[in-house]
Structures are given as C-alpha cells and as structure tokens.
C-alpha cells in the first residue's frame, strides 16, 4: 500500500483525524471538508469578505500584498488543473506570497526513484506552505502526518493544503462553494438591503437565512465527485438539512456507503434518485430544492465496465434543461465546480444567463476564499485589521 507507515492513522475516524489538523481553532492543514466547521466557516467567510473589499482600492490592495511577501508557496499539482491552480496562484498574489510550481512528476526526482514523502519534505525546506493536487486519494493526508511528526519533534514543518486528492476530497472547493452559498443565503439585493428577504418571505414563509433548514440536491457523479463529498460533509453540520443525490444507476457513480453513513450520523435526511425529474412526497425534488449542485460525470475514473455502461446510457436525466430549471425556486442557487462537459451538457449554456447560475461567481469567490484560508493559516488576521483601520474602516459588502 502507498504510505504504509501512515496506514493506522489513515484508517481512523474523521473526528479523530481532524483534531490533528488544527490547534486551538487554528487550522494547521486543510485536508478534508469535515474540518470546515460552522465556526471556521464563519471565520474564513468573514476574512474572504474583508480581503475582497480591501482588494478594490489600489492602496489597500497594495497593503494586502505586503502581508505575506516574506512567504513562499509551492503549488505541487500532479493532476490536471487550471481553475484551482490559477485560483490559488491569484490568492497567493493577493497576499504577496511568491509561488513556485511542480506540475509534472517526471520533471522531479521521482524518476530517480525518490519517494513521494522525501519529495514533500524537500519542498518544505524551500517553501512555507505546500498546496497540492494529486490523483492519489490519501496523499495530502499522509503528507500532513509527516509534517505533524516533524512539528512534534520541533523540526521544520509547513502547512499542507489539499487542492483535490483522488476521488476523495476537495476541501477548498467546498470552502468556495460554501462562501458562495453563504452570500446567496443572505438573500440581499445588490445594495445590501433586507428588502429582498422580506419579499421572498411573503412567498416562502418558511425561508430562513443561512445553511440550516435547507434542501440540497446534488446531481451527476456523486460517487467519484470529491467536491460533493467535501461539501456534503461540511453542510451536514447544520441543523435540519435534507440532501437528495441524483446519479446514474452505476455503482461507482452513486452515493457510497461511507458518505451515506456519515450523513446519517449527523441526522441529515438522505434520499437517492435516478433522474432530476423525481418526485419526493408528491412534489418534484427540484421544486423543493434550496441549492442545486450539478457535477460532471468524471470519465477519467471509469473502469472498462463503467465506460461500456455509460456509453449505452441516456444521460439526459442528469441535464439541467431550461424546463427543469424553471421548476426550481426563484432563489435557488445553481452551482457547479466546473469544468462542465461540453458533450453531455449537464448544464447547457442556455442556463448561463439565469440569475441563479452561480458557477462563474463561484470561480471568483474561490480566489477570495483561498486568500482567506492562507491569511488564516499564516495568522495575519490582526495585520489585516490594521490595514482596515488605516483605510476607510470596515464596510459591509
Ligand atoms: N474541478 C473539480 C475537481 O477537481 C470537479 C471536476 O473536475 O469535475 O474535482
């Protein structure tokens, strides 16, 4: 097995593991969606809002760039990525961090049979944070154990940020999804007034602000969608949530038992469907949904069997056609981690002009959310406050 020396630690429950990734509420590493607790979500989203606001003016944007100008980040991305890679790079630039990258392991000493762990420890000598994407599911987690052991021995260690690991977790995507939802679920109009919420309440009397008391529908590649796993886990910590999972009837693509059990433990009401047209308790699932999270079928993970089954399968039940979108509530945000599949068209371009379509906004929010994460990990919240005090004071956005 890969990372045999960490086998026992990798097998533990999420709660046992996550206590190792933080110290007194301060994240040491970000490895999985379960670490995004309601407290850390509030803290990171607040930081993201503040960084976003400070970035608007030249003087305060320049001040932000001094916050981490003495730090260096390694972007170790050995699996294809454009969005996450560029988004992290932009986040680093916002805070003044210098970035370097390794994207092809063939250009590293792995070809000389260097172990992956040696490579990571070597990077930690030159850089102050390692942001990594890997096709291997537990790699980022194993790296954080390596760093924690070094920390315990009072040797040099650096934070590990998981930017997507195999088909298991993508916690920074969950963070930006949550940041986007948090902003959507304020139900404010552009001017920030409460009028929109008051109007919506007249038509949806049970509507509340925030993540609790909501119905989330996830559609597409549920089983292999690491963004789904990270986001559903984070959202499961809020009260009274219902989750519908809509996936093709192919074992690898359906909700796996591990995530199902985890959600059940959190008292989430979980339901599975094989089409977006399903009904639930006599009404269409779409019409009851408060957030629709669409995903692409991730063909790169297909076995030969999956490939054959999917080849023959009609994927139209997993397409958000304008007709289906018209069944959604007037305020329901439509999210997608992107890329979308231009052939399957799980979200056709016709949906892009719908004001509920959030996917381009998600990408921009990702930059602020990742900058917030870096600011938190490096503990520069106080310096951020100083920049605010010396500018126009805090505004709300
Ligand atoms: N960009 C997301 C990921 O890296 C979703 C996808 O690739 O479909 O997991």
Coordinates of N, CA and C in Angstrom, one line a residue, residues 39-208:
X39 N -17.9 27.2 12.9 CA -17.0 28.3 13.4 C -16.0 28.7 12.3
X40 N -15.3 27.6 11.8 CA -14.2 28.0 10.8 C -14.8 28.6 9.5
X41 N -16.0 28.1 9.2 CA -16.7 28.7 8.0 C -17.0 30.2 8.2
X42 N -17.5 30.5 9.4 CA -17.8 31.9 9.7 C -16.6 32.8 9.6
X43 N -15.5 32.2 10.2 CA -14.3 33.0 10.3 C -13.7 33.2 8.9
X44 N -13.6 32.1 8.1 CA -13.0 32.2 6.8 C -13.8 33.0 5.8
X45 N -15.2 32.9 5.9 CA -16.0 33.7 5.0 C -15.9 35.2 5.4
X46 N -15.8 35.5 6.7 CA -15.6 36.9 7.1 C -14.3 37.4 6.5
X47 N -13.2 36.6 6.7 CA -11.9 37.0 6.1 C -12.0 37.2 4.6
X48 N -12.7 36.3 3.9 CA -12.8 36.4 2.5 C -13.5 37.7 2.1
X49 N -14.6 38.1 2.8 CA -15.3 39.3 2.5 C -14.4 40.5 2.7
X50 N -13.6 40.5 3.8 CA -12.8 41.6 4.1 C -11.6 41.8 3.0
X51 N -11.1 40.6 2.6 CA -10.0 40.7 1.6 C -10.5 41.2 0.3
X52 N -11.7 40.7 0.0 CA -12.4 41.1 -1.3 C -12.6 42.7 -1.3
X53 N -13.0 43.2 -0.2 CA -13.3 44.6 -0.1 C -12.0 45.4 -0.2
X54 N -11.0 45.0 0.6 CA -9.7 45.7 0.6 C -9.0 45.6 -0.8
X55 N -9.3 44.6 -1.6 CA -8.7 44.5 -2.9 C -9.2 45.5 -3.9
X56 N -10.3 46.1 -3.6 CA -11.0 47.0 -4.5 C -10.2 48.3 -4.8
X57 N -9.5 48.8 -3.7 CA -8.8 50.1 -3.8 C -7.3 49.8 -4.0
X58 N -6.6 50.6 -4.8 CA -5.2 50.4 -5.1 C -4.4 50.4 -3.8
X59 N -4.6 51.4 -2.9 CA -3.7 51.5 -1.7 C -3.9 50.3 -0.8
X60 N -5.1 49.9 -0.6 CA -5.3 48.7 0.3 C -4.9 47.4 -0.3
X61 N -5.1 47.3 -1.6 CA -4.7 46.1 -2.3 C -3.2 46.0 -2.2
X62 N -2.5 47.1 -2.3 CA -1.0 47.1 -2.2 C -0.6 46.7 -0.8
X63 N -1.4 47.2 0.2 CA -1.1 46.9 1.6 C -1.3 45.3 1.8
X64 N -2.3 44.8 1.2 CA -2.6 43.3 1.3 C -1.4 42.6 0.8
X65 N -0.8 43.1 -0.2 CA 0.3 42.4 -0.9 C 1.6 42.4 0.0
X66 N 1.6 43.1 1.1 CA 2.8 43.1 1.9 C 2.6 42.0 3.1
X67 N 1.3 41.6 3.2 CA 1.0 40.7 4.4 C 1.9 39.4 4.4
X68 N 2.0 38.8 3.2 CA 2.8 37.6 3.2 C 3.9 37.6 2.2
X69 N 4.5 38.8 2.0 CA 5.5 38.9 1.0 C 6.8 38.3 1.4
X70 N 6.9 37.8 2.7 CA 8.1 37.1 3.1 C 7.9 35.6 3.1
X71 N 6.8 35.2 2.5 CA 6.5 33.7 2.4 C 6.5 33.2 1.0
X72 N 6.7 31.9 0.9 CA 6.7 31.2 -0.4 C 5.8 30.0 -0.4
X73 N 5.1 29.9 -1.5 CA 4.1 28.7 -1.6 C 4.6 27.8 -2.7
X74 N 4.5 26.5 -2.5 CA 4.7 25.5 -3.5 C 3.4 25.0 -4.0
X75 N 3.2 25.1 -5.3 CA 2.0 24.5 -5.9 C 2.4 23.2 -6.5
X76 N 2.1 22.1 -5.9 CA 2.5 20.8 -6.3 C 1.3 20.1 -6.9
X77 N 1.1 20.3 -8.2 CA -0.2 19.8 -8.9 C 0.2 18.7 -9.9
X78 N 0.1 17.5 -9.4 CA 0.4 16.4 -10.4 C -0.8 15.8 -11.0
X79 N -1.9 16.5 -11.0 CA -3.1 16.0 -11.7 C -3.6 17.3 -12.4
X80 N -4.2 17.1 -13.6 CA -4.6 18.3 -14.4 C -5.5 19.3 -13.6
X81 N -5.2 20.5 -13.8 CA -6.0 21.6 -13.1 C -5.7 22.9 -13.8
X82 N -6.7 23.7 -14.0 CA -6.5 25.0 -14.5 C -7.1 26.0 -13.4
X83 N -8.4 25.8 -13.2 CA -9.1 26.6 -12.2 C -8.5 26.7 -10.8
X84 N -8.3 25.5 -10.2 CA -7.8 25.5 -8.8 C -6.4 26.1 -8.8
X85 N -5.6 25.7 -9.8 CA -4.2 26.1 -9.8 C -4.1 27.6 -10.0
X86 N -4.9 28.2 -10.9 CA -4.8 29.6 -11.2 C -5.5 30.4 -10.0
X87 N -6.5 29.8 -9.4 CA -7.2 30.4 -8.3 C -6.2 30.5 -7.1
X88 N -5.5 29.5 -6.8 CA -4.5 29.5 -5.7 C -3.4 30.5 -6.0
X89 N -3.0 30.5 -7.3 CA -1.9 31.4 -7.7 C -2.4 32.9 -7.5
X90 N -3.6 33.2 -7.9 CA -4.2 34.5 -7.7 C -4.3 34.8 -6.2
X91 N -4.7 33.8 -5.4 CA -4.9 34.1 -4.0 C -3.5 34.4 -3.4
X92 N -2.5 33.7 -3.8 CA -1.1 34.0 -3.3 C -0.7 35.4 -3.7
X93 N -1.0 35.8 -4.9 CA -0.6 37.1 -5.4 C -1.3 38.2 -4.6
X94 N -2.6 38.0 -4.2 CA -3.3 39.0 -3.5 C -2.6 39.3 -2.2
X95 N -2.0 38.2 -1.6 CA -1.4 38.4 -0.2 C 0.1 38.6 -0.4
X96 N 0.6 38.6 -1.6 CA 2.0 38.9 -1.8 C 2.9 37.6 -1.7
X97 N 2.4 36.4 -1.5 CA 3.2 35.2 -1.5 C 3.8 34.9 -2.8
X98 N 5.1 34.5 -2.8 CA 5.7 34.1 -4.1 C 5.3 32.6 -4.3
X99 N 5.0 32.3 -5.5 CA 4.6 30.9 -5.8 C 5.6 30.2 -6.7
X100 N 5.8 28.9 -6.5 CA 6.5 28.1 -7.5 C 5.7 26.9 -7.7
X101 N 6.0 26.2 -8.8 CA 5.1 25.0 -9.1 C 5.9 23.8 -9.6
X102 N 5.4 22.7 -9.3 CA 5.8 21.4 -10.0 C 4.5 20.8 -10.5
X103 N 4.4 20.6 -11.8 CA 3.1 20.0 -12.3 C 3.3 18.7 -12.9
X104 N 4.5 18.3 -13.2 CA 4.8 17.1 -13.9 C 5.8 16.3 -13.0
X105 N 5.4 15.2 -12.4 CA 6.3 14.5 -11.5 C 7.5 14.0 -12.3
X106 N 7.4 13.9 -13.6 CA 8.5 13.3 -14.4 C 9.7 14.3 -14.4
X107 N 9.4 15.6 -14.1 CA 10.4 16.6 -14.0 C 11.1 16.7 -12.6
X108 N 10.6 15.8 -11.7 CA 11.1 15.9 -10.3 C 12.0 14.6 -10.1
X109 N 12.5 14.5 -9.0 CA 13.4 13.3 -8.7 C 12.7 12.0 -8.5
X110 N 11.3 12.1 -8.7 CA 10.6 10.8 -8.6 C 11.1 9.8 -9.7
X111 N 11.6 10.4 -10.8 CA 12.1 9.5 -11.9 C 13.4 8.8 -11.4
X112 N 14.0 9.4 -10.4 CA 15.2 8.8 -9.8 C 14.8 7.9 -8.6
X113 N 13.6 7.5 -8.6 CA 13.0 6.7 -7.5 C 13.0 7.3 -6.1
X114 N 13.0 8.6 -6.1 CA 12.8 9.3 -4.8 C 11.4 9.0 -4.3
X115 N 11.2 8.8 -3.0 CA 9.9 8.5 -2.5 C 9.1 9.9 -2.5
X116 N 7.8 9.7 -2.6 CA 6.9 11.0 -2.6 C 7.1 11.7 -1.3
X117 N 7.3 11.0 -0.2 CA 7.4 11.7 1.1 C 8.7 12.4 1.1
X118 N 9.8 11.9 0.6 CA 11.1 12.6 0.5 C 10.9 13.9 -0.3
X119 N 10.2 13.8 -1.4 CA 10.0 15.0 -2.3 C 9.3 16.1 -1.5
X120 N 8.2 15.7 -0.7 CA 7.5 16.7 0.1 C 8.3 17.3 1.1
X121 N 9.1 16.5 1.8 CA 9.9 17.0 2.9 C 11.0 18.0 2.3
X122 N 11.5 17.7 1.1 CA 12.4 18.5 0.4 C 11.7 19.9 0.1
X123 N 10.5 19.8 -0.4 CA 9.8 21.1 -0.7 C 9.6 21.9 0.5
X124 N 9.4 21.2 1.6 CA 9.1 22.0 2.9 C 10.4 22.7 3.3
X125 N 11.5 22.4 2.8 CA 12.8 23.1 3.1 C 12.8 24.5 2.4
X126 N 12.2 24.5 1.3 CA 12.3 25.8 0.5 C 11.1 26.7 0.6
X127 N 9.9 26.0 0.9 CA 8.6 26.8 0.9 C 8.0 26.8 2.2
X128 N 7.0 27.7 2.4 CA 6.3 27.8 3.7 C 4.9 27.2 3.7
X129 N 4.4 26.8 2.6 CA 3.2 26.1 2.5 C 3.2 25.2 1.3
X130 N 2.6 24.0 1.4 CA 2.5 23.2 0.2 C 1.1 23.0 -0.2
X131 N 0.7 23.5 -1.4 CA -0.7 23.3 -1.8 C -0.6 22.2 -2.9
X132 N -1.4 21.2 -2.6 CA -1.2 20.0 -3.5 C -2.4 19.4 -4.1
X133 N -2.3 19.0 -5.4 CA -3.4 18.3 -6.0 C -2.7 17.0 -6.5
X134 N -3.4 15.9 -6.2 CA -2.8 14.6 -6.6 C -3.9 13.6 -7.0
X135 N -3.5 12.7 -7.9 CA -4.5 11.6 -8.3 C -4.6 10.6 -7.1
X136 N -3.7 10.6 -6.2 CA -3.8 9.6 -5.1 C -4.6 10.1 -3.9
X137 N -5.6 9.3 -3.5 CA -6.6 9.7 -2.6 C -6.0 10.2 -1.2
X138 N -5.1 9.5 -0.6 CA -4.7 9.9 0.7 C -3.4 10.6 0.8
X139 N -2.9 11.0 -0.3 CA -1.6 11.6 -0.3 C -1.4 12.9 0.5
X140 N -2.4 13.8 0.3 CA -2.3 15.1 1.1 C -2.4 14.8 2.6
X141 N -3.3 13.8 2.9 CA -3.4 13.5 4.4 C -2.1 12.9 4.9
X142 N -1.5 12.0 4.2 CA -0.3 11.4 4.6 C 0.8 12.4 4.8
X143 N 0.8 13.4 3.9 CA 1.8 14.5 4.0 C 1.6 15.3 5.3
X144 N 0.3 15.5 5.6 CA 0.1 16.3 6.8 C 0.6 15.5 8.1
X145 N 0.5 14.2 8.0 CA 1.0 13.4 9.2 C 2.5 13.5 9.2
X146 N 3.2 13.5 8.1 CA 4.6 13.7 8.0 C 5.0 15.0 8.7
X147 N 4.2 16.1 8.3 CA 4.5 17.4 8.8 C 4.2 17.5 10.3
X148 N 3.1 16.8 10.8 CA 2.8 16.8 12.2 C 3.9 16.1 13.0
X149 N 4.4 15.0 12.5 CA 5.5 14.3 13.2 C 6.7 15.3 13.3
X150 N 7.0 16.0 12.2 CA 8.2 16.9 12.3 C 7.9 18.0 13.3
X151 N 6.6 18.5 13.3 CA 6.3 19.5 14.3 C 6.4 19.1 15.7
X152 N 6.0 17.8 16.0 CA 6.1 17.2 17.3 C 7.6 17.2 17.7
X153 N 8.4 16.9 16.8 CA 9.9 16.8 17.1 C 10.6 18.1 17.0
X154 N 9.7 19.2 16.9 CA 10.2 20.6 16.8 C 11.2 20.8 15.7
X155 N 10.9 20.1 14.6 CA 11.7 20.4 13.4 C 10.9 21.2 12.4
X156 N 11.5 21.6 11.3 CA 10.7 22.4 10.4 C 9.6 21.7 9.8
X157 N 8.4 22.3 9.8 CA 7.2 21.7 9.1 C 6.5 22.8 8.4
X158 N 5.6 22.5 7.5 CA 4.8 23.5 6.8 C 3.4 23.0 6.7
X159 N 2.4 23.9 6.6 CA 1.0 23.5 6.3 C 0.9 22.9 5.0
X160 N 0.0 21.9 5.0 CA -0.4 21.2 3.7 C -1.9 21.6 3.4
X161 N -2.1 22.1 2.2 CA -3.5 22.4 1.7 C -3.8 21.4 0.6
X162 N -4.9 20.6 0.9 CA -5.3 19.7 -0.1 C -6.1 20.4 -1.2
X163 N -5.6 20.4 -2.4 CA -6.3 21.1 -3.5 C -7.0 20.1 -4.4
X164 N -7.4 18.9 -3.9 CA -8.0 17.9 -4.6 C -7.2 16.6 -4.6
X165 N -7.7 15.6 -3.9 CA -7.0 14.3 -3.8 C -7.8 13.2 -4.3
X166 N -7.3 12.5 -5.4 CA -8.0 11.4 -6.0 C -9.5 11.7 -6.1
X167 N -10.3 10.7 -5.7 CA -11.8 10.9 -5.8 C -12.3 11.2 -4.4
X168 N -11.4 11.5 -3.4 CA -12.0 11.6 -2.1 C -12.3 12.9 -1.6
X169 N -11.4 13.9 -1.6 CA -11.8 15.2 -1.0 C -11.2 16.4 -1.8
X170 N -12.0 17.5 -1.7 CA -11.5 18.7 -2.4 C -12.0 19.9 -1.5
X171 N -11.4 20.0 -0.3 CA -12.0 20.9 0.7 C -12.0 22.4 0.4
X172 N -11.0 22.8 -0.5 CA -11.0 24.3 -0.8 C -12.1 24.6 -1.8
X173 N -12.5 23.6 -2.6 CA -13.7 23.8 -3.5 C -14.9 23.9 -2.6
X174 N -15.0 23.0 -1.5 CA -16.1 23.1 -0.6 C -16.2 24.5 0.0
X175 N -15.0 25.0 0.4 CA -14.9 26.3 1.1 C -15.5 27.4 0.1
X176 N -15.1 27.3 -1.1 CA -15.6 28.4 -2.0 C -17.1 28.2 -2.4
X177 N -17.5 26.9 -2.4 CA -19.0 26.6 -2.6 C -19.8 27.2 -1.4
X178 N -19.2 27.0 -0.2 CA -19.9 27.4 1.0 C -19.9 28.9 1.0
X179 N -18.8 29.5 0.6 CA -18.7 31.0 0.7 C -19.8 31.6 -0.3
X180 N -19.9 30.9 -1.5 CA -20.9 31.4 -2.5 C -22.3 31.2 -1.9
X181 N -22.5 30.1 -1.2 CA -23.9 29.8 -0.7 C -24.2 30.8 0.5
X182 N -23.2 31.0 1.3 CA -23.4 31.9 2.4 C -23.8 33.3 1.9
X183 N -23.2 33.7 0.8 CA -23.6 35.0 0.3 C -25.0 35.0 -0.4
X184 N -25.3 33.8 -1.0 CA -26.6 33.7 -1.6 C -27.7 33.6 -0.6
X185 N -27.4 32.9 0.5 CA -28.4 32.7 1.6 C -28.5 33.9 2.5
X186 N -27.9 35.0 2.2 CA -28.2 36.2 2.9 C -29.5 36.9 2.3
X187 N -29.7 36.5 1.1 CA -30.9 37.0 0.3 C -31.0 38.5 0.3
X188 N -29.8 39.1 0.0 CA -29.8 40.5 -0.1 C -29.8 41.0 -1.5
X189 N -30.3 42.2 -1.7 CA -30.2 42.7 -3.1 C -28.8 43.4 -3.2
X190 N -28.5 43.9 -4.4 CA -27.2 44.4 -4.7 C -26.8 45.5 -3.7
X191 N -27.8 46.3 -3.3 CA -27.5 47.4 -2.3 C -27.3 46.9 -0.9
X192 N -27.5 45.6 -0.7 CA -27.3 45.1 0.6 C -28.5 45.3 1.6
X193 N -29.7 45.7 1.0 CA -30.8 46.0 1.9 C -31.5 44.6 2.2
X194 N -32.4 44.7 3.2 CA -33.1 43.5 3.6 C -34.4 43.3 2.8
X195 N -34.7 44.2 1.9 CA -36.0 44.1 1.2 C -36.2 42.8 0.4
X196 N -35.1 42.3 -0.2 CA -35.3 41.0 -1.0 C -35.8 39.9 -0.1
X197 N -35.1 39.8 1.1 CA -35.5 38.7 2.0 C -37.0 38.9 2.4
X198 N -37.4 40.1 2.7 CA -38.8 40.4 3.2 C -39.7 40.0 2.0
X199 N -39.4 40.3 0.8 CA -40.2 40.0 -0.4 C -40.3 38.4 -0.5
X200 N -39.1 37.8 -0.4 CA -39.1 36.3 -0.6 C -40.0 35.7 0.5
X201 N -39.9 36.2 1.7 CA -40.7 35.6 2.9 C -42.2 35.7 2.6
X202 N -42.6 36.6 1.8 CA -44.1 36.7 1.6 C -44.5 35.5 0.7
X203 N -43.6 35.0 -0.1 CA -43.9 33.9 -1.0 C -43.4 32.5 -0.4
X204 N -42.4 32.6 0.4 CA -41.8 31.4 1.0 C -41.7 31.6 2.5
X205 N -42.8 31.5 3.2 CA -42.9 31.9 4.7 C -41.9 31.1 5.5
X206 N -41.5 29.9 5.1 CA -40.5 29.1 6.0 C -39.1 29.5 5.7
X207 N -38.8 30.4 4.8 CA -37.4 30.6 4.4 C -36.6 31.3 5.6
X208 N -35.4 30.7 5.8 CA -34.5 31.3 6.8 C -33.2 31.6 6.1

